[in-house]
Amino acid sequence: MSVIKENIKNIESRIKTAAEKSGRNFEDISLVAVTKTISPEIIQEAVDSGITLLGENKVQEARDKIDKIKGDVEWHLIGHLQRNKVKIALELFSLIQSLDSFALAEEIQKRARQMQKNVDVLVQVNIGLEKTKYGINPADAESFIESVASLENLNVKGLMAIAPFKENPEDVRPYFREMRSIFERIKQKSIKNVEMKYLSMGMSNDFEVAIEEGSNMVRIGTAIFGARDYSK
């Protein structure tokens, strides 16, 4: 068994255990393999090992890879989207996980209308209020989504967050718990054009805690592909 395949099987086992702790099944959790800086050959190995959801941080990098990957896969944009890259992004990705401003929402709406398509998005919440991260202030998430709901070509499908990095994953549990609370509160409001389907939170270092606190979509890169070599 290849290292990639073995890593995926190990992660799936850990997802199953964490899901069961929260009273859910493995099938309830979506695994997005984060392919930033990873070559198409290695990505293909992951797809051949059962991965069906792929997440890229940058539009240009995704455009250089997507046509090279064989198989029934979906691509998600999980990094910050610049407004001048929206048109290309809507051609490449089935889900934009990083809607982080109303100006970006308006640009997506404009391009989506021109392309005569509806666009699925997740609203990125800056749950740790970190200056180095994008996202909506947690206190503004509900009103932001109500505003975005007026844009007819956007379909809000849930929330995404990147928790502050902590050596001990238990230290980020309160952030995930707060995200789940925001998610459930918005879900109960039944806002038009808003389906709170996905709560995307949890990465290689903390995905088990995220699942225990309600995440149903985790974004895993390092634990699948190993540490990145950014010098290439």
Coordinates of C-alpha atoms in Angstrom, one line a residue:
M1 CA 0.0 0.0 0.0
S2 CA 1.3 3.5 -0.9
V3 CA 2.0 6.0 1.7
I4 CA -0.8 8.3 0.4
K5 CA -3.3 5.5 0.5
E6 CA -2.2 4.4 3.9
N7 CA -2.5 8.0 5.2
I8 CA -6.1 8.3 3.8
K9 CA -7.2 5.0 5.4
N10 CA -5.8 6.2 8.7
I11 CA -7.6 9.6 8.4
E12 CA -10.8 7.9 7.5
S13 CA -10.5 5.6 10.6
R14 CA -10.0 8.7 12.8
I15 CA -12.9 10.5 11.2
K16 CA -15.1 7.4 11.9
T17 CA -14.1 7.4 15.5
A18 CA -14.7 11.1 16.0
A19 CA -18.0 11.0 14.2
E20 CA -19.2 8.1 16.4
K21 CA -18.3 10.2 19.5
S22 CA -20.7 12.9 18.3
G23 CA -23.4 10.4 17.5
R24 CA -22.9 10.4 13.7
N25 CA -21.6 8.1 11.0
F26 CA -18.5 8.3 8.9
E27 CA -20.7 8.9 5.9
D28 CA -21.9 12.2 7.5
I29 CA -18.5 13.8 7.2
S30 CA -17.0 15.1 3.9
L31 CA -13.2 14.8 3.5
V32 CA -11.7 17.5 1.3
A33 CA -8.1 16.8 0.4
V34 CA -6.1 20.1 0.3
T35 CA -3.8 20.0 -2.7
K36 CA -1.9 23.3 -2.3
T37 CA 1.6 22.9 -3.9
I38 CA 0.9 19.2 -4.5
S39 CA 1.8 17.8 -8.0
P40 CA -1.0 16.4 -10.3
E41 CA 0.7 13.0 -10.1
I42 CA 0.4 12.8 -6.3
I43 CA -3.1 14.2 -6.4
Q44 CA -4.1 11.5 -8.9
E45 CA -2.7 8.9 -6.4
A46 CA -5.1 10.3 -3.7
V47 CA -8.0 10.2 -6.2
D48 CA -7.2 6.7 -7.1
S49 CA -7.2 5.9 -3.3
G50 CA -10.8 7.1 -3.0
I51 CA -10.6 10.9 -2.6
T52 CA -13.5 12.7 -4.4
L53 CA -13.3 16.2 -3.0
L54 CA -10.2 18.4 -3.7
G55 CA -9.5 21.8 -2.2
E56 CA -7.2 24.4 -3.7
N57 CA -6.2 27.7 -2.2
K58 CA -5.4 29.6 -5.4
V59 CA -7.3 29.9 -8.6
Q60 CA -4.3 29.9 -10.9
E61 CA -2.8 26.8 -9.3
A62 CA -6.1 25.0 -9.7
R63 CA -6.4 26.0 -13.3
D64 CA -3.0 24.4 -14.0
K65 CA -4.0 21.1 -12.4
I66 CA -7.7 20.4 -12.9
D67 CA -7.5 19.1 -16.5
K68 CA -4.7 16.7 -15.5
I69 CA -6.7 14.9 -12.9
K70 CA -8.8 11.9 -14.0
G71 CA -11.8 10.7 -12.1
D72 CA -15.2 11.9 -10.7
V73 CA -14.0 14.6 -8.4
E74 CA -15.2 18.0 -7.2
W75 CA -13.0 21.0 -6.7
H76 CA -13.5 23.5 -3.9
L77 CA -11.9 26.9 -3.5
I78 CA -10.8 27.1 0.1
G79 CA -8.4 30.1 -0.1
H80 CA -9.1 33.9 -0.4
L81 CA -10.7 34.8 -3.7
Q82 CA -9.7 38.1 -5.3
R83 CA -12.5 39.8 -7.2
N84 CA -10.5 39.9 -10.4
K85 CA -10.3 36.1 -10.4
V86 CA -14.1 35.5 -9.8
K87 CA -15.0 34.6 -13.4
I88 CA -12.3 32.0 -13.7
A89 CA -13.1 30.6 -10.2
L90 CA -16.8 30.1 -11.2
E91 CA -15.6 28.1 -14.2
L92 CA -13.4 25.8 -12.1
F93 CA -15.0 25.2 -8.7
S94 CA -18.3 23.6 -7.6
L95 CA -18.1 25.3 -4.2
I96 CA -16.5 28.5 -3.1
Q97 CA -15.7 27.9 0.6
S98 CA -14.2 31.4 1.3
L99 CA -16.9 34.1 0.8
D100 CA -15.5 36.7 3.1
S101 CA -16.9 40.1 2.1
F102 CA -20.1 41.6 0.6
A103 CA -18.0 43.2 -2.2
L104 CA -16.9 39.7 -3.2
A105 CA -20.5 38.4 -3.0
E106 CA -21.6 41.2 -5.3
E107 CA -18.9 40.3 -7.8
I108 CA -19.8 36.6 -7.7
Q109 CA -23.5 37.6 -8.2
K110 CA -22.5 39.8 -11.2
R111 CA -20.4 37.1 -12.9
A112 CA -22.9 34.3 -12.1
R113 CA -25.8 36.3 -13.6
Q114 CA -23.7 36.8 -16.8
M115 CA -22.9 33.1 -16.9
Q116 CA -26.5 32.2 -16.2
K117 CA -25.6 29.9 -13.3
N118 CA -26.2 29.6 -9.5
V119 CA -23.1 29.5 -7.3
D120 CA -22.8 27.5 -4.1
V121 CA -20.8 29.3 -1.4
L122 CA -19.8 28.9 2.2
V123 CA -19.4 32.1 4.3
Q124 CA -15.9 32.2 5.9
V125 CA -16.1 33.3 9.6
N126 CA -12.9 34.6 11.3
I127 CA -13.7 32.8 14.5
G128 CA -10.5 33.7 16.2
L129 CA -10.6 37.4 15.1
E130 CA -7.1 37.0 13.8
K131 CA -5.7 39.9 11.8
T132 CA -3.8 37.5 9.6
K133 CA -6.9 35.6 8.4
Y134 CA -9.8 36.6 6.2
G135 CA -13.5 36.2 7.2
I136 CA -16.6 37.7 8.7
N137 CA -16.6 38.8 12.3
P138 CA -18.5 36.1 14.2
A139 CA -20.9 38.7 15.6
D140 CA -21.8 39.8 12.1
A141 CA -22.2 36.4 10.5
E142 CA -26.0 36.3 10.8
S143 CA -26.6 39.8 9.4
F144 CA -24.1 39.2 6.6
I145 CA -25.8 36.0 5.5
E146 CA -29.2 37.8 5.5
S147 CA -27.7 40.4 3.2
V148 CA -26.1 37.9 0.9
A149 CA -29.4 36.0 0.7
S150 CA -30.7 38.9 -1.4
L151 CA -28.3 38.0 -4.2
E152 CA -30.4 35.6 -6.3
N153 CA -27.5 33.7 -8.0
L154 CA -25.7 32.9 -4.8
N155 CA -26.7 29.9 -2.7
V156 CA -25.3 29.9 0.8
K157 CA -24.7 26.3 1.8
G158 CA -23.1 26.8 5.2
L159 CA -20.1 28.2 7.0
M160 CA -16.3 27.7 6.9
A161 CA -13.7 28.6 9.5
I162 CA -10.0 28.3 10.2
A163 CA -9.4 28.0 13.9
P164 CA -6.3 29.6 15.5
F165 CA -3.4 27.1 15.4
K166 CA -2.7 25.5 18.8
E167 CA -0.2 22.7 19.6
N168 CA -2.9 21.1 21.7
P169 CA -6.1 20.6 19.6
E170 CA -8.2 20.7 22.8
D171 CA -7.4 24.4 23.0
V172 CA -9.4 25.1 19.9
R173 CA -12.5 23.3 21.0
P174 CA -14.2 26.5 22.2
Y175 CA -13.8 28.1 18.8
F176 CA -15.4 25.1 17.1
R177 CA -18.2 25.1 19.7
E178 CA -18.9 28.7 18.9
M179 CA -19.0 28.0 15.2
R180 CA -21.5 25.3 15.7
S181 CA -23.6 27.7 17.7
I182 CA -23.6 30.3 15.0
F183 CA -24.3 27.6 12.4
E184 CA -27.4 26.3 14.3
R185 CA -28.7 29.7 15.0
I186 CA -28.7 30.7 11.3
K187 CA -30.1 27.3 10.3
Q188 CA -33.1 27.8 12.6
K189 CA -33.9 31.1 10.9
S190 CA -34.8 29.4 7.5
I191 CA -33.5 32.3 5.4
K192 CA -34.4 32.2 1.7
N193 CA -31.5 31.1 -0.6
V194 CA -29.7 29.8 2.5
E195 CA -29.3 26.1 3.2
M196 CA -27.1 25.4 6.2
K197 CA -25.8 22.1 4.9
Y198 CA -22.0 22.3 5.5
L199 CA -20.0 23.3 8.6
S200 CA -16.5 23.2 7.2
M201 CA -14.0 23.3 10.0
G202 CA -11.1 21.2 11.1
M203 CA -7.6 20.6 9.5
S204 CA -4.8 18.1 9.9
N205 CA -4.0 19.2 13.5
D206 CA -7.5 19.5 14.9
F207 CA -10.1 17.8 12.7
E208 CA -11.1 15.2 15.3
V209 CA -12.0 17.9 17.8
A210 CA -13.8 19.8 15.1
I211 CA -15.9 16.8 14.2
E212 CA -16.7 16.1 17.8
E213 CA -18.0 19.7 18.0
G214 CA -20.2 19.4 14.9
S215 CA -18.1 19.8 11.8
N216 CA -19.3 17.8 8.8
M217 CA -16.6 18.8 6.4
V218 CA -12.9 18.7 7.1
R219 CA -10.0 20.0 5.0
I220 CA -6.9 17.8 5.3
G221 CA -3.6 18.4 3.5
T222 CA -0.5 17.6 5.5
A223 CA -1.9 14.5 7.1
I224 CA -2.5 13.1 3.6
F225 CA 0.4 14.4 1.6
G226 CA 3.0 15.2 4.2
A227 CA 4.6 18.6 5.0
R228 CA 4.7 20.9 2.0
D229 CA 8.0 22.0 0.4
Y230 CA 7.3 25.7 -0.3
S231 CA 10.7 26.2 -1.9
K232 CA 9.7 24.6 -5.1

